[in-house]
Amino acid sequence: MADALKVGIAGLGTVGASLVRIITTRANELAVTCGRAIEVSAVSARDRSRDRGVDLSGATWFDSPEEMAASADIDVFVELVGGAEGAADRSVRAALTRGLHVVTANKALLARHGVELATIAEEKGVLLNFEAAVAGGIPVIKALRESLTGNKVARIYGIMNGTCNYILTRMEKEGLSFADCLKEAQRLGYAEADPTFDIEGNDTAHKLAILTTLAFGTQIAADEIYLEGIGNISIEDIEAAADLGYRIKLLGVAQRTESGIEQRVHPTMVPRDTVIAQVDGVTNAVAIESDILGELLMVGPGAGGDATASAVLGDIADIAKSRPGAQRVPVLGTPAAALAPYQRARMRSHEGGYFIRLTVADRTGVFASVATRMAENNISLESIVQRASPNGAAGGSKTIILVTHATTEESVRKAVAGIKAEDYLVGEPQVIRIERPKAF
Amino acid sequence: MADALKVGIAGLGTVGASLVRIITTRANELAVTCGRAIEVSAVSARDRSRDRGVDLSGATWFDSPEEMAASADIDVFVELVGGAEGAADRSVRAALTRGLHVVTANKALLARHGVELATIAEEKGVLLNFEAAVAGGIPVIKALRESLTGNKVARIYGIMNGTCNYILTRMEKEGLSFADCLKEAQRLGYAEADPTFDIEGNDTAHKLAILTTLAFGTQIAADEIYLEGIGNISIEDIEAAADLGYRIKLLGVAQRTESGIEQRVHPTMVPRDTVIAQVDGVTNAVAIESDILGELLMVGPGAGGDATASAVLGDIADIAKSRPGAQRVPVLGTPAAALAPYQRARMRSHEGGYFIRLTVADRTGVFASVATRMAENNISLESIVQRASPNGAAGGSKTIILVTHATTEESVRKAVAGIKAEDYLVGEPQVIRIERPKAF
């Protein structure tokens, strides 16, 4: 049997502690499967005295990740510190530069510095694995980086934030408001005390930026993403969607178009009888549409200490099973030097169906005016529903709900601007994009 | 750049021709991604003169797979001949013994000889990859063999036969009979002229046997699978299932139990609001429940020339990207020499819910008798429905539908035997097992 693979783990929070426990308790099975033992040889965390319920007696303690990366006697540096800058960034660079393999779960780091880090890893001939960085336990990185080799991806989309999906699911199932569901998510530990980063779509955007690069072979462009959060989604939207045969999900979508790559994160209506529409609660899902394989959908836990640790362990095991020396698996699917510049598609050119909900004054001619604004912009309608306002409180107002056939963002914006210029609108119009899975 | 990887392809049917076309048309992209070119250096098929629409001028022609395996100047032998014995078996053995890597899409070969072939591959230090053998384009082999390293699998189950899922979906959506849907499937090319192998569950069983070994580290036991096909499923069953909130799917299920590993293929009721229940038509799906990762579900095309070729290409690319020399990825997840003997769980000990549909004489006391037989066998009922027979043709008969809480196969068999011993039963009772996904 080959020498043991020596692992150094920086960061001993929930994921790190779970990882140490698994490597320790499954030592025999791992040695058989990988053809060599895996040992936790070094660790680093802020508080040395804290009891994490795991045996760290065999590991050398380092006070900082950077110190461990620079001088520990290890083969693999596992970064579970978090954050795009600071210790995580410095220690990963140091480890790669020293010729260590690196495994990380850090989506922010990759979204920010992924191409630079991949360049160093490829120059040094080491692996930089990051399965846990996107959609937790779902092996979407491996699917894109390995299984889909030779395919051209047309679109990749997914539910990649458990907090948002939990809130939207609860709103639908229980008829509760966004605010109430957010509070419940916080109570259950599914949402942070400051939930902004999740709710406004930034977390999904980081993950999407990484997937875009793997799917389309373009440089990471995390700042070039159209972003809309779910804070604006009301129970009326969810009920209207249900009536029309749709569910609302926060999707991250990246798509090849004639003018470039679209990257967008926004509340999305998906047809209720599709598989992804059935993905509820904190569960994540990622779909990939490619030209040879067709459509692939993967559903699983997007977060949680154990699920994340499982993905990290899979990455470590891949290194344990591989031959020492130069590796040929490009970190980002395409060798870093061969990544194409990212060309952003104009959001105004986005094509698709739209759901538009308007609260309007209840008087003659309004319906005709709305229909005229649509027609003027060449928007054809799949359905149009007029109903009394949900709670009569708006006194003399009514609701008009439109679902369009495929049109462009530009047309919809113009039509909505036209309606806003009229005097019958009560409050802001709601506009939600529709996304249709291709095969299922 | 390293030397080109020379591939020899045995079998130029739909999958083989698609594979040659992709390797040829995507040559540049593959060379960049893999760090070396991939070349089709040798081919073998029955009919040399047939026009397959692909350029084979650069490849040496061999009249038999065995000849190609024995003497072609190649690095990888791709077996797309099919069949558990004969040319496929002989050529794969010859190629492995000669020290060539092998890629195959042949589930029958692996279900029959997988452990022997893995043993040869591991002795020779070459890779034997077979992603396309189970669930076509869905990367379930990679997930089990690589991503889930360190996990203990509790259950794996899936929709792995597109023909059966197409027929069951059509029966439900259109209200057509099994026979009508089978004819339509044959007309559309989704079912063979002789559909026995698909319909009776043998195809699913081959795939399940391979997954069982990867999931549980036991020797392949393709002949130890409990088997029930879908020929017995009527439109009444599908409608009753729908009324009760279930859909009927042909599932292959492998599960760890106290007495051993259950392997079973049978029509199964799954709750309608689960993700897998939404998988319709020829689409496949595989779910894996493991102790660290949790639940993972993958959905995608289970067949088709391009989807299968994509999986084969992914396997070839893994070889192209790996270092030459001895490999450490065990062919069947666990090294062949370390596979445990397969211990079959008794089907009578199977635990789960059951759907039981009885057609009975419409007279006083029958309902009470049925309920008594259940109670005598400690079967508690989730629901019990009595209704007029669907078409009155049975004259004076009625239908009783029971859904049980978790019980054992033995209890259900005893209860049904007790009912059959009474004089009120009209026709055979229908018994369908219920499977509940754990997380979604």
Coordinates of N, CA and C in Angstrom, one line a residue, chain A residues 205-329:
Chain A
A205 N -25.6 34.0 -6.7 CA -24.8 34.6 -7.7 C -23.3 34.0 -7.7
H206 N -22.7 33.9 -6.5 CA -21.4 33.4 -6.3 C -21.3 32.0 -6.9
K207 N -22.3 31.2 -6.6 CA -22.3 29.8 -7.1 C -22.5 29.8 -8.6
L208 N -23.4 30.6 -9.1 CA -23.7 30.6 -10.5 C -22.5 31.0 -11.3
A209 N -21.7 32.0 -10.8 CA -20.5 32.5 -11.5 C -19.5 31.3 -11.7
I210 N -19.4 30.5 -10.7 CA -18.5 29.3 -10.8 C -19.0 28.3 -11.8
L211 N -20.3 28.0 -11.8 CA -20.9 27.1 -12.7 C -20.8 27.6 -14.1
T212 N -21.0 28.9 -14.3 CA -20.9 29.5 -15.7 C -19.6 29.2 -16.3
T213 N -18.5 29.4 -15.5 CA -17.2 29.2 -16.0 C -17.0 27.7 -16.4
L214 N -17.4 26.8 -15.5 CA -17.3 25.4 -15.8 C -18.1 25.0 -17.1
A215 N -19.3 25.6 -17.2 CA -20.2 25.2 -18.3 C -19.8 25.8 -19.6
F216 N -19.3 27.0 -19.6 CA -19.1 27.7 -20.9 C -17.7 28.0 -21.2
G217 N -16.8 27.7 -20.3 CA -15.4 27.9 -20.6 C -15.0 29.4 -20.6
T218 N -15.7 30.2 -19.9 CA -15.4 31.7 -19.9 C -14.8 32.0 -18.5
Q219 N -14.1 33.2 -18.5 CA -13.6 33.6 -17.2 C -14.7 33.9 -16.2
I220 N -14.4 33.8 -14.9 CA -15.4 34.0 -13.9 C -15.8 35.5 -13.9
A221 N -17.1 35.7 -13.9 CA -17.6 37.1 -13.9 C -18.7 37.3 -12.9
A222 N -18.3 37.2 -11.6 CA -19.3 37.2 -10.5 C -19.9 38.6 -10.4
D223 N -19.3 39.6 -10.9 CA -19.9 41.0 -10.8 C -20.8 41.3 -12.0
E224 N -20.9 40.4 -12.9 CA -21.7 40.7 -14.1 C -23.0 39.9 -14.2
I225 N -23.6 39.8 -13.0 CA -24.8 39.0 -12.9 C -26.0 39.8 -12.6
Y226 N -27.1 39.7 -13.4 CA -28.3 40.4 -13.1 C -28.9 39.8 -11.8
L227 N -29.3 40.6 -10.9 CA -29.7 40.1 -9.6 C -31.0 40.7 -9.1
E228 N -31.9 39.8 -8.7 CA -33.2 40.2 -8.0 C -33.4 39.2 -6.9
G229 N -33.7 39.7 -5.7 CA -33.9 38.8 -4.6 C -35.4 38.5 -4.5
I230 N -35.8 37.8 -3.4 CA -37.1 37.3 -3.2 C -38.0 38.1 -2.3
G231 N -37.4 39.2 -1.7 CA -38.1 40.0 -0.7 C -39.3 40.7 -1.2
N232 N -39.4 40.7 -2.5 CA -40.5 41.4 -3.2 C -41.7 40.5 -3.5
I233 N -41.5 39.2 -3.3 CA -42.5 38.2 -3.7 C -43.6 38.1 -2.6
S234 N -44.8 38.3 -3.0 CA -45.9 38.3 -2.1 C -46.7 37.0 -2.2
I235 N -47.5 36.7 -1.2 CA -48.4 35.5 -1.2 C -49.4 35.6 -2.4
E236 N -49.7 36.8 -2.8 CA -50.6 37.0 -4.0 C -49.9 36.4 -5.3
D237 N -48.6 36.7 -5.4 CA -47.8 36.2 -6.5 C -47.8 34.6 -6.5
I238 N -47.6 34.1 -5.3 CA -47.5 32.6 -5.2 C -48.8 32.0 -5.5
E239 N -49.9 32.6 -5.1 CA -51.2 32.0 -5.3 C -51.6 32.2 -6.8
A240 N -51.3 33.3 -7.4 CA -51.6 33.5 -8.8 C -50.8 32.5 -9.6
A241 N -49.5 32.3 -9.3 CA -48.7 31.3 -10.0 C -49.3 29.9 -9.9
A242 N -49.7 29.6 -8.7 CA -50.3 28.2 -8.5 C -51.6 28.1 -9.4
D243 N -52.4 29.1 -9.4 CA -53.6 29.1 -10.2 C -53.3 28.9 -11.7
L244 N -52.2 29.4 -12.1 CA -51.8 29.3 -13.5 C -51.0 28.1 -13.8
G245 N -50.7 27.3 -12.8 CA -49.9 26.0 -13.0 C -48.4 26.2 -12.9
Y246 N -48.0 27.2 -12.0 CA -46.6 27.4 -11.9 C -46.2 27.4 -10.4
R247 N -44.9 27.2 -10.1 CA -44.4 27.5 -8.8 C -43.3 28.5 -8.9
I248 N -43.1 29.3 -7.8 CA -42.0 30.3 -7.8 C -40.8 29.8 -7.1
K249 N -39.6 29.9 -7.7 CA -38.3 29.5 -7.2 C -37.3 30.6 -7.4
L250 N -36.4 30.7 -6.5 CA -35.2 31.6 -6.8 C -34.3 30.8 -7.6
L251 N -34.1 31.1 -8.9 CA -33.2 30.3 -9.7 C -31.9 31.2 -10.0
G252 N -30.8 30.5 -10.1 CA -29.7 31.1 -10.8 C -29.6 30.5 -12.2
V253 N -29.5 31.3 -13.2 CA -29.6 30.8 -14.6 C -28.4 31.3 -15.4
A254 N -27.7 30.5 -16.1 CA -26.7 30.9 -17.1 C -27.0 30.3 -18.4
Q255 N -26.9 31.1 -19.4 CA -27.4 30.6 -20.7 C -26.6 31.2 -21.9
R256 N -26.3 30.4 -22.8 CA -25.6 30.9 -24.0 C -26.6 31.5 -24.9
T257 N -26.4 32.8 -25.3 CA -27.3 33.4 -26.3 C -26.4 34.0 -27.4
E258 N -27.0 34.5 -28.5 CA -26.3 35.0 -29.6 C -25.3 36.2 -29.2
S259 N -25.8 37.0 -28.2 CA -25.0 38.2 -27.9 C -24.0 37.9 -26.8
G260 N -24.0 36.7 -26.2 CA -23.1 36.5 -25.1 C -23.7 35.5 -24.1
I261 N -23.1 35.5 -22.9 CA -23.7 34.6 -21.9 C -24.5 35.4 -20.9
E262 N -25.8 34.9 -20.8 CA -26.7 35.5 -19.7 C -26.3 34.9 -18.4
Q263 N -26.2 35.7 -17.4 CA -26.1 35.2 -16.0 C -27.2 36.0 -15.2
R264 N -28.1 35.3 -14.6 CA -29.1 36.0 -13.9 C -29.6 35.2 -12.7
V265 N -30.0 35.9 -11.6 CA -30.5 35.3 -10.4 C -31.8 36.1 -10.1
H266 N -32.9 35.5 -10.1 CA -34.2 36.2 -9.9 C -35.3 35.2 -9.5
P267 N -36.3 35.6 -8.9 CA -37.5 34.8 -8.6 C -38.0 34.3 -10.0
T268 N -38.4 33.1 -10.1 CA -38.7 32.5 -11.4 C -39.9 31.6 -11.3
M269 N -40.8 31.7 -12.3 CA -41.9 30.8 -12.3 C -41.5 29.6 -13.2
V270 N -41.7 28.4 -12.6 CA -41.4 27.1 -13.3 C -42.7 26.3 -13.4
P271 N -43.0 25.7 -14.5 CA -44.3 24.9 -14.6 C -44.3 23.9 -13.5
R272 N -45.5 23.8 -12.9 CA -45.7 22.9 -11.8 C -45.4 21.4 -12.1
D273 N -45.7 21.0 -13.3 CA -45.5 19.5 -13.6 C -44.1 19.2 -14.0
T274 N -43.1 20.1 -13.8 CA -41.7 19.7 -14.1 C -41.1 19.2 -12.8
V275 N -40.0 18.5 -13.0 CA -39.3 17.8 -11.9 C -38.8 18.9 -10.9
I276 N -38.2 19.9 -11.4 CA -37.5 20.9 -10.5 C -38.6 21.7 -9.7
A277 N -39.8 21.8 -10.2 CA -40.8 22.5 -9.4 C -41.1 21.8 -8.1
Q278 N -40.8 20.5 -8.1 CA -41.2 19.7 -6.9 C -40.1 19.7 -5.9
V279 N -39.0 20.5 -6.1 CA -37.9 20.6 -5.1 C -38.2 21.6 -4.1
D280 N -38.5 21.1 -2.9 CA -39.0 22.0 -1.8 C -38.1 22.1 -0.7
G281 N -38.3 23.1 0.2 CA -37.6 23.3 1.4 C -36.1 23.7 1.2
V282 N -35.3 23.2 2.1 CA -33.8 23.6 1.9 C -33.1 22.8 0.9
T283 N -33.8 21.9 0.2 CA -33.1 21.1 -0.8 C -32.7 22.0 -2.0
N284 N -31.5 21.6 -2.6 CA -31.0 22.3 -3.8 C -31.2 21.4 -5.0
A285 N -31.1 22.0 -6.2 CA -31.2 21.3 -7.4 C -30.4 22.1 -8.5
V286 N -29.7 21.3 -9.4 CA -29.1 22.0 -10.5 C -29.4 21.2 -11.8
A287 N -29.8 21.9 -12.8 CA -30.0 21.3 -14.1 C -29.0 21.7 -15.1
I288 N -28.6 20.8 -16.0 CA -27.6 21.2 -17.0 C -28.2 20.7 -18.4
E289 N -28.3 21.6 -19.3 CA -28.8 21.2 -20.6 C -27.6 21.3 -21.6
S290 N -27.2 20.1 -22.2 CA -26.1 20.1 -23.1 C -26.4 19.4 -24.4
D291 N -25.6 19.5 -25.4 CA -26.0 19.1 -26.7 C -25.9 17.6 -27.0
I292 N -25.0 16.9 -26.2 CA -24.9 15.5 -26.5 C -25.6 14.7 -25.4
L293 N -25.4 15.0 -24.2 CA -26.0 14.3 -23.1 C -27.5 14.6 -23.0
G294 N -27.9 15.8 -23.3 CA -29.3 16.2 -23.1 C -29.4 16.9 -21.8
E295 N -30.5 16.6 -21.1 CA -30.8 17.3 -19.8 C -30.4 16.4 -18.6
L296 N -29.7 17.0 -17.7 CA -29.4 16.3 -16.4 C -29.8 17.1 -15.3
L297 N -30.5 16.5 -14.3 CA -30.9 17.3 -13.1 C -30.4 16.5 -11.9
M298 N -29.8 17.3 -11.0 CA -29.3 16.7 -9.7 C -29.9 17.4 -8.6
V299 N -30.5 16.6 -7.6 CA -31.2 17.2 -6.5 C -30.5 16.6 -5.2
G300 N -30.3 17.5 -4.2 CA -29.7 17.0 -3.0 C -29.5 18.1 -1.9
P301 N -28.9 17.8 -0.8 CA -28.7 18.8 0.2 C -27.7 19.8 -0.2
G302 N -28.1 21.1 -0.1 CA -27.2 22.2 -0.5 C -26.3 22.7 0.6
A303 N -26.6 22.3 1.8 CA -25.8 22.8 2.9 C -25.8 21.8 4.0
G304 N -25.3 22.2 5.2 CA -25.2 21.2 6.3 C -23.8 20.7 6.5
G305 N -23.4 20.5 7.7 CA -22.0 20.1 8.0 C -21.7 18.8 7.4
D306 N -22.5 17.8 7.6 CA -22.2 16.5 7.0 C -22.2 16.4 5.5
A307 N -23.2 17.0 4.9 CA -23.3 16.9 3.4 C -22.1 17.7 2.8
T308 N -21.7 18.8 3.4 CA -20.6 19.5 2.9 C -19.3 18.8 3.1
A309 N -19.2 18.2 4.3 CA -18.0 17.4 4.6 C -17.9 16.2 3.7
S310 N -19.0 15.6 3.3 CA -19.0 14.5 2.3 C -18.4 14.9 1.0
A311 N -18.8 16.1 0.5 CA -18.3 16.6 -0.7 C -16.8 16.9 -0.6
V312 N -16.4 17.4 0.5 CA -14.9 17.7 0.7 C -14.1 16.4 0.8
L313 N -14.7 15.4 1.4 CA -14.0 14.1 1.5 C -13.9 13.5 0.1
G314 N -15.0 13.6 -0.7 CA -14.9 13.1 -2.1 C -13.8 13.7 -2.8
D315 N -13.6 15.0 -2.6 CA -12.4 15.7 -3.3 C -11.1 15.2 -2.8
I316 N -11.0 14.9 -1.5 CA -9.8 14.4 -0.9 C -9.5 13.0 -1.4
A317 N -10.6 12.2 -1.5 CA -10.4 10.8 -2.0 C -9.9 10.8 -3.4
D318 N -10.4 11.7 -4.3 CA -10.0 11.8 -5.6 C -8.5 12.0 -5.7
I319 N -8.0 12.9 -4.8 CA -6.5 13.1 -4.7 C -5.8 11.8 -4.2
A320 N -6.3 11.2 -3.2 CA -5.7 10.0 -2.7 C -5.6 8.9 -3.7
K321 N -6.6 8.8 -4.6 CA -6.7 7.8 -5.6 C -5.8 8.1 -6.8
S322 N -5.4 9.4 -7.0 CA -4.7 9.7 -8.2 C -3.2 9.5 -8.0
R323 N -2.5 9.4 -9.2 CA -1.1 9.2 -9.1 C -0.4 10.5 -8.7
P324 N 0.7 10.5 -8.0 CA 1.5 11.7 -7.7 C 2.0 12.3 -9.0
G325 N 2.3 13.5 -8.9 CA 2.9 14.2 -10.1 C 1.9 15.1 -10.8
A326 N 2.3 15.5 -12.0 CA 1.4 16.5 -12.7 C 0.1 15.9 -13.0
Q327 N -1.0 16.7 -12.8 CA -2.3 16.3 -13.1 C -2.8 16.9 -14.3
R328 N -3.8 16.3 -15.0 CA -4.3 16.9 -16.2 C -5.8 17.3 -16.1
V329 N -6.4 17.2 -14.9 CA -7.8 17.7 -14.8 C -7.8 19.2 -14.7

